[in-house]
Short mmCIF file of N, CA and C in Angstrom, two decimals:
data_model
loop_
_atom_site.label_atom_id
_atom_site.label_comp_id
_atom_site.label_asym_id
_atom_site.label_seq_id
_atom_site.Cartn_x
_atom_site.Cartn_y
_atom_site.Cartn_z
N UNK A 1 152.32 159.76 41.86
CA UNK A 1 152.91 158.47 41.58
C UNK A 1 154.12 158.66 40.65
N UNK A 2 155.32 158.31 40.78
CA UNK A 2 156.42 158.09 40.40
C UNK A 2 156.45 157.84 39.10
N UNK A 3 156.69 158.05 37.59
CA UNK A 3 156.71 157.63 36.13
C UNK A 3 156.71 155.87 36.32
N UNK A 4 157.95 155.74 37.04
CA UNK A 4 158.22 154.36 36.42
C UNK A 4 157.10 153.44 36.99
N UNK A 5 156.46 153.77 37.81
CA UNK A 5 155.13 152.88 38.18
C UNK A 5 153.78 153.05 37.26
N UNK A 6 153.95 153.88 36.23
CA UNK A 6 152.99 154.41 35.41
C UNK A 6 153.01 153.75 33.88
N UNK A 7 154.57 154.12 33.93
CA UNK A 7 155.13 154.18 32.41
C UNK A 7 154.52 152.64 31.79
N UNK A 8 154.94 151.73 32.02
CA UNK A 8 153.97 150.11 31.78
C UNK A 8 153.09 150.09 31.08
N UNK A 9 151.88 150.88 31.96
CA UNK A 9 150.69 150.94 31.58
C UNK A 9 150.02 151.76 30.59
N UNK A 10 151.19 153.03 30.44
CA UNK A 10 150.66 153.93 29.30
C UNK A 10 150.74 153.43 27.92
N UNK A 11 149.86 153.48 26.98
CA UNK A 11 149.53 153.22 25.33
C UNK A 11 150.92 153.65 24.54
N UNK A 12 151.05 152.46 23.77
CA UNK A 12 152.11 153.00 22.76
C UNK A 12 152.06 153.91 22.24
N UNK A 13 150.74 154.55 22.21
CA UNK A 13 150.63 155.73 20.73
C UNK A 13 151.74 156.86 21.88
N UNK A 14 151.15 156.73 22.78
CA UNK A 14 151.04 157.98 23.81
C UNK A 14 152.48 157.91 24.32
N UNK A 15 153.20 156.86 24.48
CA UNK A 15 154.66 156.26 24.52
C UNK A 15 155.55 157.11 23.51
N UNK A 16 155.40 156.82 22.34
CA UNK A 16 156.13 157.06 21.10
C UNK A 16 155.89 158.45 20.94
N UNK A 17 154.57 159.52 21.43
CA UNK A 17 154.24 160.68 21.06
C UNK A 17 155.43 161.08 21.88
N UNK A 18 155.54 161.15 23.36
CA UNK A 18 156.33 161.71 24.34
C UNK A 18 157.81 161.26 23.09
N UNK A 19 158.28 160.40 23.13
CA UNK A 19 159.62 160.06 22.72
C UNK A 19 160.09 161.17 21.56
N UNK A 20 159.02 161.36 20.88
CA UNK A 20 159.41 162.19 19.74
C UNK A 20 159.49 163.27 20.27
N UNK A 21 158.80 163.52 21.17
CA UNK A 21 158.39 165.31 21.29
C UNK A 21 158.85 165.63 22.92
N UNK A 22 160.39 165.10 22.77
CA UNK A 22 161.01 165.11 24.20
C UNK A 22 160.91 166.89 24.55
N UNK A 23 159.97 166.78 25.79
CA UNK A 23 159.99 168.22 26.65
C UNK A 23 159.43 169.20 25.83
N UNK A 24 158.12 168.58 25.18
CA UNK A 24 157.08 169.68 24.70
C UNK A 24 156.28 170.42 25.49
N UNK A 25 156.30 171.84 25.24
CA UNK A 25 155.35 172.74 26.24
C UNK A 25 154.45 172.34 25.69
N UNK A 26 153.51 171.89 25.42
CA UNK A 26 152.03 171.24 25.52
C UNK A 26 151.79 169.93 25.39
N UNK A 27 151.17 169.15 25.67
CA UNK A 27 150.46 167.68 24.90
C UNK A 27 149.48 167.84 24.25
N UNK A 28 149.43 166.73 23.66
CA UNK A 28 147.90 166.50 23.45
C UNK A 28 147.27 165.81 24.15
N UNK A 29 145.28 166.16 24.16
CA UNK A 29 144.42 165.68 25.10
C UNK A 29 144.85 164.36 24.97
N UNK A 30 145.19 163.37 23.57
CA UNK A 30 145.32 161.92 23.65
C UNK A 30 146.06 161.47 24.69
N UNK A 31 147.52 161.87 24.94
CA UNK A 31 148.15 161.49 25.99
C UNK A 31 147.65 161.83 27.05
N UNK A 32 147.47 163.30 27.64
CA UNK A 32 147.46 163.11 28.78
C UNK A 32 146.43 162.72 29.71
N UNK A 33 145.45 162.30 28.33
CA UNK A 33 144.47 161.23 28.71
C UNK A 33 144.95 159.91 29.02
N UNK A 34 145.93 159.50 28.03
CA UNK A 34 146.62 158.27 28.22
C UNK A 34 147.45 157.71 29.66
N UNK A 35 147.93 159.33 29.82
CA UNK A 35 148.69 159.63 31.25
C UNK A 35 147.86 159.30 32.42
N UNK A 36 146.71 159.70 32.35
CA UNK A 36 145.87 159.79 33.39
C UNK A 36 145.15 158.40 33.87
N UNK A 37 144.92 157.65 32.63
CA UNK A 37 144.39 156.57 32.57
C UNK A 37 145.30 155.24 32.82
N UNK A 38 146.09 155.48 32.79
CA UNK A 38 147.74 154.67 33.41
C UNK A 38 148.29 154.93 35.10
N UNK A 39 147.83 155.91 35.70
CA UNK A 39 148.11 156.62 36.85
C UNK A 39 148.91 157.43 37.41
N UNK A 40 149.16 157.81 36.34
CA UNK A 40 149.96 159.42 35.79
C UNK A 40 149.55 160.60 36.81
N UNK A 41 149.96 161.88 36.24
CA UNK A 41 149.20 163.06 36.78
C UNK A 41 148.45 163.37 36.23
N UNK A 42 147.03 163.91 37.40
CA UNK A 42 146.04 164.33 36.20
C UNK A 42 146.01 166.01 36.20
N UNK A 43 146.49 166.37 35.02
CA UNK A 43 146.74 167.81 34.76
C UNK A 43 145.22 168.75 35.21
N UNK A 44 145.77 169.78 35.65
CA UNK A 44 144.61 170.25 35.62
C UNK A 44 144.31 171.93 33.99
N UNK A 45 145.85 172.29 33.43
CA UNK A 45 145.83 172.12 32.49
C UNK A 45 146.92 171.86 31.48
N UNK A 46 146.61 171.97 30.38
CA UNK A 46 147.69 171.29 29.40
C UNK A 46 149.19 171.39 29.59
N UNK A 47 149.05 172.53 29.94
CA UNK A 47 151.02 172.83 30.45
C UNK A 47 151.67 172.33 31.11
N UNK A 48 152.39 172.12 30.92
CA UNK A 48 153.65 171.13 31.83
C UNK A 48 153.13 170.00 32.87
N UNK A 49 152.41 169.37 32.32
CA UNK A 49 152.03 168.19 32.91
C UNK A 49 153.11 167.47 33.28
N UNK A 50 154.22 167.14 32.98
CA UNK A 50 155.59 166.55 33.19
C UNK A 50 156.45 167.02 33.92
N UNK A 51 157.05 166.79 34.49
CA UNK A 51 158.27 167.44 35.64
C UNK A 51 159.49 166.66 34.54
N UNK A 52 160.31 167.80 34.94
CA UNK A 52 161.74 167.51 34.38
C UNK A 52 162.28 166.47 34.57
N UNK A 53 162.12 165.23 35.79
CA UNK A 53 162.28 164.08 36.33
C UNK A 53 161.36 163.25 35.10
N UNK A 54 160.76 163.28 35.21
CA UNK A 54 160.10 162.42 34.74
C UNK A 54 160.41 161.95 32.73
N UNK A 55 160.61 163.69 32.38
CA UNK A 55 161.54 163.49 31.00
C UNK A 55 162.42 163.01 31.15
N UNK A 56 163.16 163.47 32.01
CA UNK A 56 164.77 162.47 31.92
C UNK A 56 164.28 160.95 31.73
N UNK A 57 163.28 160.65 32.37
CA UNK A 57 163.00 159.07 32.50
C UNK A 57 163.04 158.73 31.16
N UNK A 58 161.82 159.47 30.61
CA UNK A 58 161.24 159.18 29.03
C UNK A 58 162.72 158.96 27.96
N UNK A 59 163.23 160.46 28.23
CA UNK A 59 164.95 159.80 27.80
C UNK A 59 165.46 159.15 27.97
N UNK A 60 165.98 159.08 28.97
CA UNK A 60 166.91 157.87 29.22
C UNK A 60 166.56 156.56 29.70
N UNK A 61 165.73 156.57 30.39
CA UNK A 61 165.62 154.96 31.02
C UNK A 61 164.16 154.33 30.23
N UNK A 62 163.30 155.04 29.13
CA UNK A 62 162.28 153.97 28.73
C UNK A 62 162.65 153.43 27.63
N UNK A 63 161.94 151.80 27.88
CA UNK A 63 162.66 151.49 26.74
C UNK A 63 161.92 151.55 25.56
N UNK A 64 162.39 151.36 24.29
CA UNK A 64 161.99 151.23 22.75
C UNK A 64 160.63 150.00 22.62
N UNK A 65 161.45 149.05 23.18
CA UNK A 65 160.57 148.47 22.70
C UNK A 65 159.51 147.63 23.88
N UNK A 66 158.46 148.49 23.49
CA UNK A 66 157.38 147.98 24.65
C UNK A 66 156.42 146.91 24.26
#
């Protein structure tokens, strides 16, 4: 499923974690629990759960204030 059909539904905490920590080689379980539970990808493990598409999104097109 595509970010922007996801992004909505994911938790602020888990929102604001990504924003800070643009294109971290790991997450934490919180998000990508958060990810998963929104209809995200479900990692199978911690690493690069994100595609480079999908950061760009987090950069550029989400907004601040949710």
């Amino acid at each position: 499923m595509q970010i922007y059909m996801w992004w909505l539904d994911l938790d602020l905490k888990s929102k604001e974690w990504l924003r800070e920590h643009l294109r971290a080689e790991e997450l934490p379980l919180f998000v990508m629990q958060g990810i998963a539970e929104a209809g995200g990808p479900h990692p199978e493990t911690p690493q690069s759960v994100l595609t480079d598409a999908e950061w760009d999104f987090i950069e550029t097109q989400s907004e601040f204030v949710d």
